[in-house]
mmCIF file of C-alpha atoms in Angstrom:
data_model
loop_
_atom_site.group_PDB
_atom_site.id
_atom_site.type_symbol
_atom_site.label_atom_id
_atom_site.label_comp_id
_atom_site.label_asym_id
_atom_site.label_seq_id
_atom_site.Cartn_x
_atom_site.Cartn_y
_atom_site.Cartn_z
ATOM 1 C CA UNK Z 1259 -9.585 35.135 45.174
ATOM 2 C CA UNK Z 1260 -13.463 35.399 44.902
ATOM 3 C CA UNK Z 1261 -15.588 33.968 42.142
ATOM 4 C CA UNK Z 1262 -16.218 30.553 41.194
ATOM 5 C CA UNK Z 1263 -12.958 28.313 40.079
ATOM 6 C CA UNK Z 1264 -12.526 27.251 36.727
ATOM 7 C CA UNK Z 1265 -11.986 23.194 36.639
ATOM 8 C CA UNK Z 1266 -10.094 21.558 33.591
ATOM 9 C CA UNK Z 1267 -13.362 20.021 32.077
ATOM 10 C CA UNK Z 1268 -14.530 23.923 32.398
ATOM 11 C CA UNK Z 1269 -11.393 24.686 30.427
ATOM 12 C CA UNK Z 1270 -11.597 21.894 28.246
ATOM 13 C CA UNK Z 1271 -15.594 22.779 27.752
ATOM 14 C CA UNK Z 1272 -14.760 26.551 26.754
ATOM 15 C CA UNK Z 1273 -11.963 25.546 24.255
ATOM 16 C CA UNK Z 1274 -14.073 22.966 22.863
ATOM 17 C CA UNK Z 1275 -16.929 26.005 22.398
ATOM 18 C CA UNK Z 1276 -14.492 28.033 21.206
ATOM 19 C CA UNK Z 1277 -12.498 25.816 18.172
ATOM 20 C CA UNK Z 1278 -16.176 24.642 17.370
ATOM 21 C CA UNK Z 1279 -17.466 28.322 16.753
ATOM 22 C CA UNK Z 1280 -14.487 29.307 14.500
ATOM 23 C CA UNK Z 1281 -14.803 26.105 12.563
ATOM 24 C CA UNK Z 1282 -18.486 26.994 12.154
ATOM 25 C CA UNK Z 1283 -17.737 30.785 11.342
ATOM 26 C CA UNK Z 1284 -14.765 29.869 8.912
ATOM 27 C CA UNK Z 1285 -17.361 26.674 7.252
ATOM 28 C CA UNK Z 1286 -20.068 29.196 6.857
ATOM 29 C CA UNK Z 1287 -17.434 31.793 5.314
ATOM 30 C CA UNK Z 1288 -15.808 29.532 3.158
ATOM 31 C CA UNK Z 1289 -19.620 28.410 1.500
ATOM 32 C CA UNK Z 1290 -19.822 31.945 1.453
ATOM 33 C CA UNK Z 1291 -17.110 32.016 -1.114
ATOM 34 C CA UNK Z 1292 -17.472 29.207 -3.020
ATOM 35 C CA UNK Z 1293 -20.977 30.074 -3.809
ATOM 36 C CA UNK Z 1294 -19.454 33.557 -5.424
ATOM 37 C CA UNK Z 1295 -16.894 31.004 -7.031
ATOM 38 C CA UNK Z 1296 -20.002 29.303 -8.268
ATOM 39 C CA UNK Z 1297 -21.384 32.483 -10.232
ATOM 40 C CA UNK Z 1298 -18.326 33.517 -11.517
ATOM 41 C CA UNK Z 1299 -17.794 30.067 -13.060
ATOM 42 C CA UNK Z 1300 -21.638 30.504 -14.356
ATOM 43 C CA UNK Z 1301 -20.990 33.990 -15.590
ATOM 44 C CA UNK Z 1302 -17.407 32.618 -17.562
ATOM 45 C CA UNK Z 1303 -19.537 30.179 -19.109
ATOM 46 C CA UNK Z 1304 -22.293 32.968 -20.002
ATOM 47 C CA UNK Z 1305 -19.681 34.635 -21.624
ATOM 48 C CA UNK Z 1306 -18.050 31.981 -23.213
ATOM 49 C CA UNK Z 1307 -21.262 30.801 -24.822
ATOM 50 C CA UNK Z 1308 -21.746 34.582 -26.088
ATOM 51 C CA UNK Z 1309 -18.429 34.482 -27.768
ATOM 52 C CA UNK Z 1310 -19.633 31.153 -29.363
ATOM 53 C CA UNK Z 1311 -22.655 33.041 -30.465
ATOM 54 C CA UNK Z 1312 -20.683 35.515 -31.977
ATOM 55 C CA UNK Z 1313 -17.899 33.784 -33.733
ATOM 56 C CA UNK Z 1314 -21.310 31.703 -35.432
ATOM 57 C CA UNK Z 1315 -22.645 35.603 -36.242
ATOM 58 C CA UNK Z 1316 -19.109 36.537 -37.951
ATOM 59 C CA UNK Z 1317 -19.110 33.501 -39.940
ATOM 60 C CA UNK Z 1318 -22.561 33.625 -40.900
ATOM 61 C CA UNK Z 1319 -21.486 36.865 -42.054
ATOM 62 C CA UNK Z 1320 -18.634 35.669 -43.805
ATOM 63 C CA UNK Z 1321 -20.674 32.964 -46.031
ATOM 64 C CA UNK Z 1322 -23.164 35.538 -46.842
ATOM 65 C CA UNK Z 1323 -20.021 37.882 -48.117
ATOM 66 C CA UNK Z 1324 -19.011 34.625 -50.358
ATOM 67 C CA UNK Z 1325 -22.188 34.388 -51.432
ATOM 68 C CA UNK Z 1326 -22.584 38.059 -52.859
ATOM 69 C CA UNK Z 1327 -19.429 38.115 -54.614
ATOM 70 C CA UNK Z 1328 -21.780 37.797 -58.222
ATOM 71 C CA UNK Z 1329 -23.263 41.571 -57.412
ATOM 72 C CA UNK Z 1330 -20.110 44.376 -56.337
ATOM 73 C CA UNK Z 1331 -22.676 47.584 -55.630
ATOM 74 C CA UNK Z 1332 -24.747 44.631 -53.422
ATOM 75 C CA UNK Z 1333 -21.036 43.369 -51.865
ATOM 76 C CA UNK Z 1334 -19.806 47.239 -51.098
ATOM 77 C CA UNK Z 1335 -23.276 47.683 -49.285
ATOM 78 C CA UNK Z 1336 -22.946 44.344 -47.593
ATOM 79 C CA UNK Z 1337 -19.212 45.300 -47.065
ATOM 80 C CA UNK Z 1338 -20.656 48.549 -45.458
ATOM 81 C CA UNK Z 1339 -23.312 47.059 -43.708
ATOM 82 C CA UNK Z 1340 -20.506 44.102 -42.139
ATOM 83 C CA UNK Z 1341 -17.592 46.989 -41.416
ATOM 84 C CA UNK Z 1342 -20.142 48.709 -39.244
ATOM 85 C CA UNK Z 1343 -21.255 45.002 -37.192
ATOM 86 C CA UNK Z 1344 -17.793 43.643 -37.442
ATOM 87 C CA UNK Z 1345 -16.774 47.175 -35.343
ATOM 88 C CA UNK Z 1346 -19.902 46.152 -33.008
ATOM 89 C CA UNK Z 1347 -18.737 43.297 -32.311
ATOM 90 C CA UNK Z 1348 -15.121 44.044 -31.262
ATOM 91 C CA UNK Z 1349 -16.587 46.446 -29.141
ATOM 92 C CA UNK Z 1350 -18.865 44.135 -27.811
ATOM 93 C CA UNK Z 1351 -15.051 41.696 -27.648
ATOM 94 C CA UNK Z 1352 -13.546 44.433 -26.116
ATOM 95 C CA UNK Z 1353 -16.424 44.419 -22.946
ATOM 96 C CA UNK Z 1354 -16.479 41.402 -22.895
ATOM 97 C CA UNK Z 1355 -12.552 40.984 -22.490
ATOM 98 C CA UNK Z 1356 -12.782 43.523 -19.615
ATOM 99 C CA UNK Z 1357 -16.010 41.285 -18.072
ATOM 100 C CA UNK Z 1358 -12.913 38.752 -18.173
ATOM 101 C CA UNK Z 1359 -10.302 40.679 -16.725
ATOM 102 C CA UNK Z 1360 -12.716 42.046 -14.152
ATOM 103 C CA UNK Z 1361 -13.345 38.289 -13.125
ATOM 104 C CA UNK Z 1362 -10.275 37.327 -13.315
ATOM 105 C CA UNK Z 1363 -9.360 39.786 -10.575
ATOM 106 C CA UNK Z 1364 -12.250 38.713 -8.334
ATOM 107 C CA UNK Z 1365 -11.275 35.498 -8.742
ATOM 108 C CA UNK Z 1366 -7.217 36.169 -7.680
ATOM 109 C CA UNK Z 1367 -8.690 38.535 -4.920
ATOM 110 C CA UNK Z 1368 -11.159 35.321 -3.276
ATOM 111 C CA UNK Z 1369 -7.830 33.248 -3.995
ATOM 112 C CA UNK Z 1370 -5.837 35.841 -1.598
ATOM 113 C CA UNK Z 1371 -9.493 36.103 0.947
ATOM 114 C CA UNK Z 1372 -8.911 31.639 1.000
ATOM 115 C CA UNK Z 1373 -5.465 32.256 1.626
ATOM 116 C CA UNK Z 1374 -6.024 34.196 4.768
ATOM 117 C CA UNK Z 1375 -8.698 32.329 5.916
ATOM 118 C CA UNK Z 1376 -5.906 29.074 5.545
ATOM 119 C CA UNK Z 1377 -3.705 31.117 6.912
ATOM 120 C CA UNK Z 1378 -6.330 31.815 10.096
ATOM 121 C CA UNK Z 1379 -7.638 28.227 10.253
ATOM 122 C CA UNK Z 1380 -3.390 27.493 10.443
ATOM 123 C CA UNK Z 1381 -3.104 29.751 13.535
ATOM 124 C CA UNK Z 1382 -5.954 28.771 15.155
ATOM 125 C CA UNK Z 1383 -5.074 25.035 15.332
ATOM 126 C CA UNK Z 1384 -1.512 26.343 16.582
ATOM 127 C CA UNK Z 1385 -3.524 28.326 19.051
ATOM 128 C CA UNK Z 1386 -5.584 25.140 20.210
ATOM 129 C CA UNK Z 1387 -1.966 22.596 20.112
ATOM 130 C CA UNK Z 1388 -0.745 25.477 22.443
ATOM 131 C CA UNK Z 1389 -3.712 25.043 25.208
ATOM 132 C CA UNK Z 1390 -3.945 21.346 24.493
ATOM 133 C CA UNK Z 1391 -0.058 21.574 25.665
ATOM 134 C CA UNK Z 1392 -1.116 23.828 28.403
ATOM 135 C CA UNK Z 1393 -3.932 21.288 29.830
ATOM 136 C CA UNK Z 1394 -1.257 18.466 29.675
ATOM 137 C CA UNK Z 1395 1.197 20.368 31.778
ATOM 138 C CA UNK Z 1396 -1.454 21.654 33.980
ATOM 139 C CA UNK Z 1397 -2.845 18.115 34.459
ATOM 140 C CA UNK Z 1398 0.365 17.180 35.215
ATOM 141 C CA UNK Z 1399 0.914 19.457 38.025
ATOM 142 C CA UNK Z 1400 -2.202 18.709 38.878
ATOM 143 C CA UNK Z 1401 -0.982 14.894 39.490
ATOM 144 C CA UNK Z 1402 2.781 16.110 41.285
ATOM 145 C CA UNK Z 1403 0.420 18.137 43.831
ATOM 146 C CA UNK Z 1404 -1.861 14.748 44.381
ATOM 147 C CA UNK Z 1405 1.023 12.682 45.128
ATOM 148 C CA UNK Z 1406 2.304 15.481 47.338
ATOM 149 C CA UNK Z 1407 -0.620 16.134 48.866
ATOM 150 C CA UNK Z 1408 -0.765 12.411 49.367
ATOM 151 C CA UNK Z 1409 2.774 12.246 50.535
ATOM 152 C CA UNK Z 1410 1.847 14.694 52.960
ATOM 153 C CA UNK Z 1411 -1.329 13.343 54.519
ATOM 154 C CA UNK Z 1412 0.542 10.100 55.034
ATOM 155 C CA UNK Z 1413 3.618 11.969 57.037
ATOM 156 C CA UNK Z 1414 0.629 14.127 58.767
ATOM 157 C CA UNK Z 1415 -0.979 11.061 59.481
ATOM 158 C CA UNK Z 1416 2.184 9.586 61.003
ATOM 159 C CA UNK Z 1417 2.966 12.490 63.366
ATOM 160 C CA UNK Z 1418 -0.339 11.902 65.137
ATOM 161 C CA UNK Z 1419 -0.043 8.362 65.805
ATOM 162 C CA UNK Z 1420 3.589 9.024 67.051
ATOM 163 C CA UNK Z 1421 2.233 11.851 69.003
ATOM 164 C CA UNK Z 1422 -1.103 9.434 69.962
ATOM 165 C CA UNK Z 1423 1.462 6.736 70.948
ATOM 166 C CA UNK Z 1424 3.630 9.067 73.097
ATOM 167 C CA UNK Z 1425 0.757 10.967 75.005
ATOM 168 C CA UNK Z 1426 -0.762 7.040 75.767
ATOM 169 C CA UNK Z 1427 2.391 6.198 76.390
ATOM 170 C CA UNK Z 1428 2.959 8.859 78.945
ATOM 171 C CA UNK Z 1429 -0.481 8.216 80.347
ATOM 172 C CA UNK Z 1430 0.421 4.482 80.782
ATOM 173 C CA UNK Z 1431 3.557 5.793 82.665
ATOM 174 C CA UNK Z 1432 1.442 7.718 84.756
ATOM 175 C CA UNK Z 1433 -0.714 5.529 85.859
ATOM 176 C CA UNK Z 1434 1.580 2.622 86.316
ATOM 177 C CA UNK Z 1435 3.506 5.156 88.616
ATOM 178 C CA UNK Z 1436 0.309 5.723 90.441
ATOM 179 C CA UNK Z 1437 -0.601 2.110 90.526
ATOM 180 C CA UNK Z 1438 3.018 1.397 91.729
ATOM 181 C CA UNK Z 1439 2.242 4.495 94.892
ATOM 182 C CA UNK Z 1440 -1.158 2.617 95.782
ATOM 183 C CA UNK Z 1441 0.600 -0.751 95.587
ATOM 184 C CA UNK Z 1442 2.900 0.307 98.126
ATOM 185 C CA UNK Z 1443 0.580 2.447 100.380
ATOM 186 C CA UNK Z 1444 -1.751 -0.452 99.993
ATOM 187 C CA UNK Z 1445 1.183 -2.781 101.515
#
């Protein structure tokens, strides 16, 4: 095969690496967004305070139209003068309703980007239970083809002493049968 083998704790090492740099990448993406979440809250609140600011405008302007009832030509020129702020102002409602929208649809679209990345973080750790699984079932293989292996050596080991025992026991033979010739030629 060539190369160097990959052991489990290699295995186990490179999915460790692995999992750890997603959950970095997806921790560092997901500050990511809720910084932006951050400024949007900051400019809703911006906004909100304007609105403030202009509801106190509108009903400064409606105390000072109270307050100039006494002179008509002064009210119709106030009037004037408040029609053309009043418009202004709705415009400036108006922009400021679109701001909203506008954030609003930033907001759903970082809601859908959070979903995915859920959605990625879910796959991921079904990825990971999957090897986990994997190194389980390849550790136990691992232990079947240790007792095997084992199982083996022993019968291995048995089939040369029984081989051992007949060769000595042939060699005992032998010279037994050569002790019994001298025995007799000695005679």
């Amino acid at each position: 095969m060539g190369g160097k083998k990959i052991t489990l704790d290699d295995l186990a090492v490179m999915v460790a690496s692995g999992f750890a740099e997603i959950t970095e990448k997806f921790n560092t993406e997901l500050h990511g967004v809720k910084g932006e979440i951050q400024g949007i809250k900051g400019e809703i609140l911006g906004i909100k305070s304007d609105v403030q600011c202009l509801k106190g405008d509108v009903q400064g302007l409606k105390d000072d139209v109270g307050e100039m009832k006494g002179d008509v030509q002064c009210l119709k020129d106030d009037v004037q003068g408040l029609k053309s702020e009043v418009k202004g102002l709705k415009s400036d409602v108006e922009g400021i309703k679109g701001d909203v929208q506008g954030l609003k649809s930033d907001v759903q679209g970082i809601k859908g980007d959070v979903q995915g990345l859920k959605s990625d973080v879910q796959g991921l750790k079904s990825e990971v239970a999957d090897i986990k699984s994997d190194v389980r079932e390849m550790k136990s293989d691992i232990q079947v083809l240790k007792e095997g292996q084992e199982r083996i050596e022993l019968s291995l080991q048995q089939t040369a002493w029984q081989t051992d025992y007949h060769e000595l026991d042939g060699r005992v033979g032998a010279l037994e049968h050569k002790a019994g010739i001298r025995r007799i030629v000695a005679r």
